[in-house]
Amino acid sequence: MQASAGLVAGSHNRNELVVILRDEDSSRKAAEHLSGQTCHICGDDVGLTIEGELFVACNECAFPICRACYEYERREGSQVCPQCKTRFKRLKGCPRVDGDEEEDDIDDLENEFNLEGRSNGQDMNHGFAADAITCVSDLPRVNVHPDYQLPLLTNGQMVDDTPPDQHALGPSFMGGGGKRIHPLPFPDPSLPVQPRAMDPSKDLAAYGYGSVAWKERIEIWKQKQEKLHMMKSDDGSKDGYFDDLDLPLMDEARQPLSRKLRIPSSQINPYRMIILIRLVVLGFFFHYRVMHPVNDAYALWLVSVICEIWFALSWIFDQFPKWFPIDRETYLDRLSLRYEKEGQPSQLSHVDVFVSTVDPVKEPPLVTVNTVLSILAVDYPVEKVSCYVSDDAAAMITFEALSEASEFARKWVPFCKKFNIEPRAPEWYFAQKIDYLNDKVLPSFVRERRAMKREYEKFKVRINALVAKARKVPEEGWTMQDGTPWPGNNIRDHPGMIQVFLGQRHDIDGNDLPRLVYVSREKRPRFSHHKNAGAMNALVRVSAVLTNAPYVLNLGCNHYINNSKALREAMCFMMDPLLGKRVCYVQFPQRFDGIDSHDRYGNTNTVFFDINMKGLDGIQGPMYVGTGCVFRRIALYSYDAPKPKKPPTRTCNCWPKWCCGCFCSGRRKKKQPNKQRKARNSKQRDEEASPLVCTATDGIEEGVSLNTGKAGNNFAMSEQKLEKKFGQSPTFIASTLLEDGGTLNGAIPASLLKEAIHVISCGYEDKTEWGKEVGWIYGSVAEDILTGFKMHCHGWRSIYCVPARPAFMGSALINVSDRLNQVLRWALGSIEIFLSRHCPLWYGYGGGLKWLERLSYVNATVYPWTSIPLVAYCTLPAVCLLTGNFIIPELSNVASLWFVSLFICIFATSILEMRWSGVGVDEWWRNQQFWVIGGVSAHLFAVFQGLLKVIAGVNTNFSTMTSKAGDDGEFSELYELKWTTLLIPPTTLLIVNLIGVTAGISNAINNGYDSWGPLLGKLFFAFWVLAHLYPFLKGLLGRGNRTPTIIIIWSTLLASAFSLLWVHVNPFVAKSDGPPLEECGLDCD
């Protein structure tokens, strides 16, 4: 099926599959299966050999190529198979070319020099076939003949752990069901065994590392290198013999693709020391607080001590996961040297990019298409990038916007790559206030940039016209160009839809473009669709059927690619032979555009991304934060991480076994039948739950292997267990067994489309492990935290990548109401995780989760509960000022020392933290302010809303209502007030503390000089609360003196209530401690 064939819509449950063509003169046609063996380069028939058999050019993977293209590729091209990258062998009837000297096993003197009458072939096309939408697999499925035994080189003994069928000297055969496709007879002793071509992305262990032959080759290579160095030192390289050697490049390509940068000891050691000192000071502080209660205000003292203890525990949960912070550095040049050799096809891995959108009103189509355009223009081989856009609203406006974007991409992508511009989202590129002529020496750049800007303005007009048109929906619903009703007119009841916009189309320069696929999963009433997590799982399945890239990039529709080399940055970790196989995902920090210079509500969140995440990277890796993350696909399938092999235990015979004084002697086995039985049962369950991934040993670094079951003999799970885990899709199940990705050979495009519609049907996940163990995990609106937590429990580690130029940029919510609603959603997700079986306090023990990493997840799920003591603690200053009491008794000199020491430790910890992280003081202070603002509002509501939802099953919603619109300007949304119930708690705390400060000062003025001393501590406490709530107060007041009416009414009501309370307390009446006065009855006059 061609990319422009049309929209494929259907329902697996209703047995419907239709193709809606986009041309006006087209009508609805049923999908037909394609048949015939055609060349994937020129489109002609493959043809037959001189013996009448089907012509097979590649004996490794049987990639369909006709004889003409095969001979042209051997004579003029790279001489390698486009699919498996194996060098073409000379077949009978074909002339020799350079490099065939070693192939002496095939003698064909009649056709040795017969070059006449042969076709010149066609140019090599490494993209998709004209009638296919699936990518070329880089991983052939190899089946070795069961009766064939590879002769060993050491008297029949294996010298390494490499199985015979994966040995470097082992022959490779391709076929299904035991049927061979090799043109020669199967075992022929007279023919020499052909060595298999080596893939640089695979580890050397898969090619016989450790064998005698390999050791001999290494020794020979070392001798040659030593000889060359001796010749170079003697001759001084004056004869030019070494000019053609690429030894420095070879050495550079063998170097690691990334490295870990430790924080300098001069910065990290004082930081750790002050943390320990702070712990000691906290111990003495709480000893004093508990042992010295305030008898006159016992209730206030008890509440304050409980709150302070909780704050200390919360600080411990947050602080100790930052004990081992690290930075990382990548080497993109080494990545290119290793996987993009000159004159050879790129061997970088394929990447599927997921973009999800839910509501075209809240998420404007112009923002979404800018994200898509930045993906299509990324600096990565185009045939290895596929972009999938999930439209959960089934909106025709999104569909039409992507159609417009696919046309504009034909002009935009070549412009980006020609001039190497950044960023590659046109809206943000043309909005840059910089000198775009800087470093642009090409005289045509100015002319082409102006022309491209005009094209983009026309593109924006068309998108905005679609938005304006979509505001008024026709009564009969939307219709397509051919008169067919839009399948998604009913948002809650529509079939699944798939449209391939790009894939076989070229840009204006004739170059290929990445694939762009529109996906809208099926929705029916009475089915649970699990919101964003369900949409992401649908994309995982449909991409596995169509392209099955081994890596997946997850982006929000409002996060565009700001660094065109972002995918290469991630591949420096994923494809690193020493590190990559244990990495489940690479998380990038979130950076935002359109934020005011003061960042009033802490939108940048740099304290979390530049301090907490770097600390987690030094333990087991950062959390998954929902966007800007590159996943390893098999990690999403709940497979366990590769486990490093433990070195054999060294023993000695110098002491008897009964001697317990020799620690190096063999350990005596203790009889523990119950524990052994439990361990054995647990191991069997793990083996049943961990199927072998195809070619699991290929590409795994030395000393690491996947958990492949019973002694490596459990090659696959039973079909029933696979269907129970992944669902009833044979195509998808087969794709999960390919560790390095790629699609199945011989798959028919029409059948793949039908299967893709099947896997996005609404009932596909029923009675499977999707959302429970596989894919994005359900049960919380914070599915990102839960999904990353499950991966870490399986023993995987993650990587935090912070490139010099931010990889992705997003749009932040700068309005206070929208920001609080966003924080409410995050906190509600944490509460749901805390009240579920996946709570880090009791889930995942016995797996691969490290205890400091667990502590960080505990903090991520417990932090909303801090809102209860925080609200109480912020109320205490006003109560103390109104009643005249205080939470602390009169301090002695020793007590004052502990209070001062605690404040010094708090400030010293923050200063040293900012020193090693690079976070500014203003950013740190904004983070502290919004921690209090969000804690007394969104977090508090999240606690009660989560309890109602989990325990009582009641869903509550806090709607917003616009009360005051801002002026037109760059940050007009910043001054727009949307009234919501989330504003009530912080507003109340502000008014209460302001009234308390007024009452305290008035009382001090009335009672004289002696009352000012005790007042200072209370005022400091109150001003601490007001300083943290100041950005919220500034947001309530709006711009200038135009305060919203609802704020005035609410403030008046609260001020009146607390004024009446103040009058009832009557603070101005002098309190006498003397004896009570009674009337004596005498007339003193």
PDB file of C-alpha atoms in Angstrom, residues 800-921:
ATOM      1  CA  TYR A 800      20.167  11.043  32.124  1.00  0.00           C
ATOM      2  CA  CYS A 801      21.454  12.903  29.072  1.00  0.00           C
ATOM      3  CA  VAL A 802      21.930  16.674  29.277  1.00  0.00           C
ATOM      4  CA  PRO A 803      23.432  17.935  26.000  1.00  0.00           C
ATOM      5  CA  ALA A 804      24.868  21.423  25.714  1.00  0.00           C
ATOM      6  CA  ARG A 805      21.985  22.457  23.462  1.00  0.00           C
ATOM      7  CA  PRO A 806      18.649  21.339  24.985  1.00  0.00           C
ATOM      8  CA  ALA A 807      17.343  18.332  23.117  1.00  0.00           C
ATOM      9  CA  PHE A 808      13.648  19.217  23.407  1.00  0.00           C
ATOM     10  CA  MET A 809      11.721  22.376  24.195  1.00  0.00           C
ATOM     11  CA  GLY A 810       8.127  22.633  25.315  1.00  0.00           C
ATOM     12  CA  SER A 811       5.410  25.136  26.043  1.00  0.00           C
ATOM     13  CA  ALA A 812       4.862  25.806  29.752  1.00  0.00           C
ATOM     14  CA  LEU A 813       1.682  26.856  31.553  1.00  0.00           C
ATOM     15  CA  ILE A 814       2.492  30.296  32.947  1.00  0.00           C
ATOM     16  CA  ASN A 815      -0.978  30.986  34.333  1.00  0.00           C
ATOM     17  CA  VAL A 816      -1.302  30.285  38.052  1.00  0.00           C
ATOM     18  CA  SER A 817      -4.599  28.371  37.763  1.00  0.00           C
ATOM     19  CA  ASP A 818      -3.397  26.168  34.902  1.00  0.00           C
ATOM     20  CA  ARG A 819      -0.124  25.565  36.697  1.00  0.00           C
ATOM     21  CA  LEU A 820      -1.890  24.488  39.891  1.00  0.00           C
ATOM     22  CA  ASN A 821      -4.179  22.145  37.950  1.00  0.00           C
ATOM     23  CA  GLN A 822      -1.119  20.595  36.337  1.00  0.00           C
ATOM     24  CA  VAL A 823       0.506  20.090  39.741  1.00  0.00           C
ATOM     25  CA  LEU A 824      -2.771  18.658  41.032  1.00  0.00           C
ATOM     26  CA  ARG A 825      -2.761  16.006  38.314  1.00  0.00           C
ATOM     27  CA  TRP A 826       0.814  14.987  39.111  1.00  0.00           C
ATOM     28  CA  ALA A 827       0.131  14.834  42.848  1.00  0.00           C
ATOM     29  CA  LEU A 828      -3.062  12.842  42.303  1.00  0.00           C
ATOM     30  CA  GLY A 829      -1.085  10.286  40.320  1.00  0.00           C
ATOM     31  CA  SER A 830       1.388   9.957  43.174  1.00  0.00           C
ATOM     32  CA  ILE A 831      -1.438   9.392  45.656  1.00  0.00           C
ATOM     33  CA  GLU A 832      -2.912   6.689  43.407  1.00  0.00           C
ATOM     34  CA  ILE A 833       0.451   4.916  43.268  1.00  0.00           C
ATOM     35  CA  PHE A 834       0.839   5.209  47.045  1.00  0.00           C
ATOM     36  CA  LEU A 835      -2.558   3.573  47.624  1.00  0.00           C
ATOM     37  CA  SER A 836      -1.997   0.796  45.045  1.00  0.00           C
ATOM     38  CA  ARG A 837      -0.108  -2.456  45.076  1.00  0.00           C
ATOM     39  CA  HIS A 838       2.759  -0.741  43.235  1.00  0.00           C
ATOM     40  CA  CYS A 839       3.660   1.468  46.182  1.00  0.00           C
ATOM     41  CA  PRO A 840       7.476   1.576  46.467  1.00  0.00           C
ATOM     42  CA  LEU A 841       7.199   0.994  50.196  1.00  0.00           C
ATOM     43  CA  TRP A 842       6.233  -2.648  49.664  1.00  0.00           C
ATOM     44  CA  TYR A 843       6.507  -3.466  45.951  1.00  0.00           C
ATOM     45  CA  GLY A 844       9.465  -4.830  44.005  1.00  0.00           C
ATOM     46  CA  TYR A 845      11.604  -6.364  46.731  1.00  0.00           C
ATOM     47  CA  GLY A 846      13.893  -9.130  45.539  1.00  0.00           C
ATOM     48  CA  GLY A 847      14.293  -7.539  42.102  1.00  0.00           C
ATOM     49  CA  GLY A 848      16.971  -5.244  40.767  1.00  0.00           C
ATOM     50  CA  LEU A 849      15.849  -2.006  42.436  1.00  0.00           C
ATOM     51  CA  LYS A 850      18.569  -0.364  44.519  1.00  0.00           C
ATOM     52  CA  TRP A 851      17.597   0.962  47.938  1.00  0.00           C
ATOM     53  CA  LEU A 852      18.521   4.587  47.229  1.00  0.00           C
ATOM     54  CA  GLU A 853      16.519   4.421  44.007  1.00  0.00           C
ATOM     55  CA  ARG A 854      13.612   3.012  45.994  1.00  0.00           C
ATOM     56  CA  LEU A 855      13.956   5.896  48.423  1.00  0.00           C
ATOM     57  CA  SER A 856      13.566   8.349  45.548  1.00  0.00           C
ATOM     58  CA  TYR A 857      10.388   6.606  44.364  1.00  0.00           C
ATOM     59  CA  VAL A 858       9.057   6.640  47.921  1.00  0.00           C
ATOM     60  CA  ASN A 859       9.611  10.392  47.959  1.00  0.00           C
ATOM     61  CA  ALA A 860       7.865  10.726  44.588  1.00  0.00           C
ATOM     62  CA  THR A 861       4.720   9.062  45.956  1.00  0.00           C
ATOM     63  CA  VAL A 862       4.721  10.419  49.519  1.00  0.00           C
ATOM     64  CA  TYR A 863       5.353  14.109  48.868  1.00  0.00           C
ATOM     65  CA  PRO A 864       1.640  15.114  48.469  1.00  0.00           C
ATOM     66  CA  TRP A 865       0.991  14.020  52.063  1.00  0.00           C
ATOM     67  CA  THR A 866       3.354  16.805  53.188  1.00  0.00           C
ATOM     68  CA  SER A 867       0.573  19.253  52.343  1.00  0.00           C
ATOM     69  CA  ILE A 868      -1.331  18.431  55.562  1.00  0.00           C
ATOM     70  CA  PRO A 869       1.474  19.384  57.998  1.00  0.00           C
ATOM     71  CA  LEU A 870       2.474  22.249  55.682  1.00  0.00           C
ATOM     72  CA  VAL A 871      -0.997  23.856  55.868  1.00  0.00           C
ATOM     73  CA  ALA A 872      -1.015  23.444  59.632  1.00  0.00           C
ATOM     74  CA  TYR A 873       2.480  24.903  59.948  1.00  0.00           C
ATOM     75  CA  CYS A 874       1.616  27.917  57.766  1.00  0.00           C
ATOM     76  CA  THR A 875      -1.436  28.580  59.950  1.00  0.00           C
ATOM     77  CA  LEU A 876       0.504  28.541  63.229  1.00  0.00           C
ATOM     78  CA  PRO A 877       2.035  32.075  62.861  1.00  0.00           C
ATOM     79  CA  ALA A 878      -1.397  33.692  62.597  1.00  0.00           C
ATOM     80  CA  VAL A 879      -2.734  31.703  65.546  1.00  0.00           C
ATOM     81  CA  CYS A 880       0.283  32.629  67.639  1.00  0.00           C
ATOM     82  CA  LEU A 881      -0.074  36.316  66.795  1.00  0.00           C
ATOM     83  CA  LEU A 882      -3.793  36.331  67.548  1.00  0.00           C
ATOM     84  CA  THR A 883      -3.560  34.427  70.831  1.00  0.00           C
ATOM     85  CA  GLY A 884      -0.271  35.782  72.094  1.00  0.00           C
ATOM     86  CA  ASN A 885       1.227  32.301  72.546  1.00  0.00           C
ATOM     87  CA  PHE A 886       4.199  30.743  70.776  1.00  0.00           C
ATOM     88  CA  ILE A 887       5.337  27.232  69.818  1.00  0.00           C
ATOM     89  CA  ILE A 888       8.816  27.624  71.348  1.00  0.00           C
ATOM     90  CA  PRO A 889       9.548  28.307  75.012  1.00  0.00           C
ATOM     91  CA  GLU A 890      12.071  30.858  76.140  1.00  0.00           C
ATOM     92  CA  LEU A 891      15.412  29.804  74.687  1.00  0.00           C
ATOM     93  CA  SER A 892      18.562  29.217  76.657  1.00  0.00           C
ATOM     94  CA  ASN A 893      22.050  29.747  75.276  1.00  0.00           C
ATOM     95  CA  VAL A 894      22.466  26.048  74.376  1.00  0.00           C
ATOM     96  CA  ALA A 895      19.039  25.906  72.715  1.00  0.00           C
ATOM     97  CA  SER A 896      19.836  29.031  70.731  1.00  0.00           C
ATOM     98  CA  LEU A 897      23.005  27.315  69.514  1.00  0.00           C
ATOM     99  CA  TRP A 898      21.032  24.383  68.070  1.00  0.00           C
ATOM    100  CA  PHE A 899      18.525  26.679  66.367  1.00  0.00           C
ATOM    101  CA  VAL A 900      21.255  28.798  64.804  1.00  0.00           C
ATOM    102  CA  SER A 901      23.229  25.696  63.763  1.00  0.00           C
ATOM    103  CA  LEU A 902      20.171  24.220  62.073  1.00  0.00           C
ATOM    104  CA  PHE A 903      19.552  27.391  60.060  1.00  0.00           C
ATOM    105  CA  ILE A 904      23.225  27.531  59.050  1.00  0.00           C
ATOM    106  CA  CYS A 905      23.152  23.880  57.912  1.00  0.00           C
ATOM    107  CA  ILE A 906      20.012  24.485  55.869  1.00  0.00           C
ATOM    108  CA  PHE A 907      21.535  27.429  54.034  1.00  0.00           C
ATOM    109  CA  ALA A 908      24.922  25.710  53.644  1.00  0.00           C
ATOM    110  CA  THR A 909      23.290  22.610  52.105  1.00  0.00           C
ATOM    111  CA  SER A 910      21.429  24.753  49.609  1.00  0.00           C
ATOM    112  CA  ILE A 911      24.495  26.832  48.701  1.00  0.00           C
ATOM    113  CA  LEU A 912      26.715  23.779  48.157  1.00  0.00           C
ATOM    114  CA  GLU A 913      23.938  22.118  46.160  1.00  0.00           C
ATOM    115  CA  MET A 914      23.699  25.115  43.877  1.00  0.00           C
ATOM    116  CA  ARG A 915      27.479  25.119  43.562  1.00  0.00           C
ATOM    117  CA  TRP A 916      27.902  21.627  42.100  1.00  0.00           C
ATOM    118  CA  SER A 917      24.693  21.714  40.065  1.00  0.00           C
ATOM    119  CA  GLY A 918      24.977  25.170  38.533  1.00  0.00           C
ATOM    120  CA  VAL A 919      21.454  26.184  39.586  1.00  0.00           C
ATOM    121  CA  GLY A 920      21.087  29.902  40.272  1.00  0.00           C
ATOM    122  CA  VAL A 921      19.888  31.438  43.534  1.00  0.00           C
TER     123      VAL A 921
END
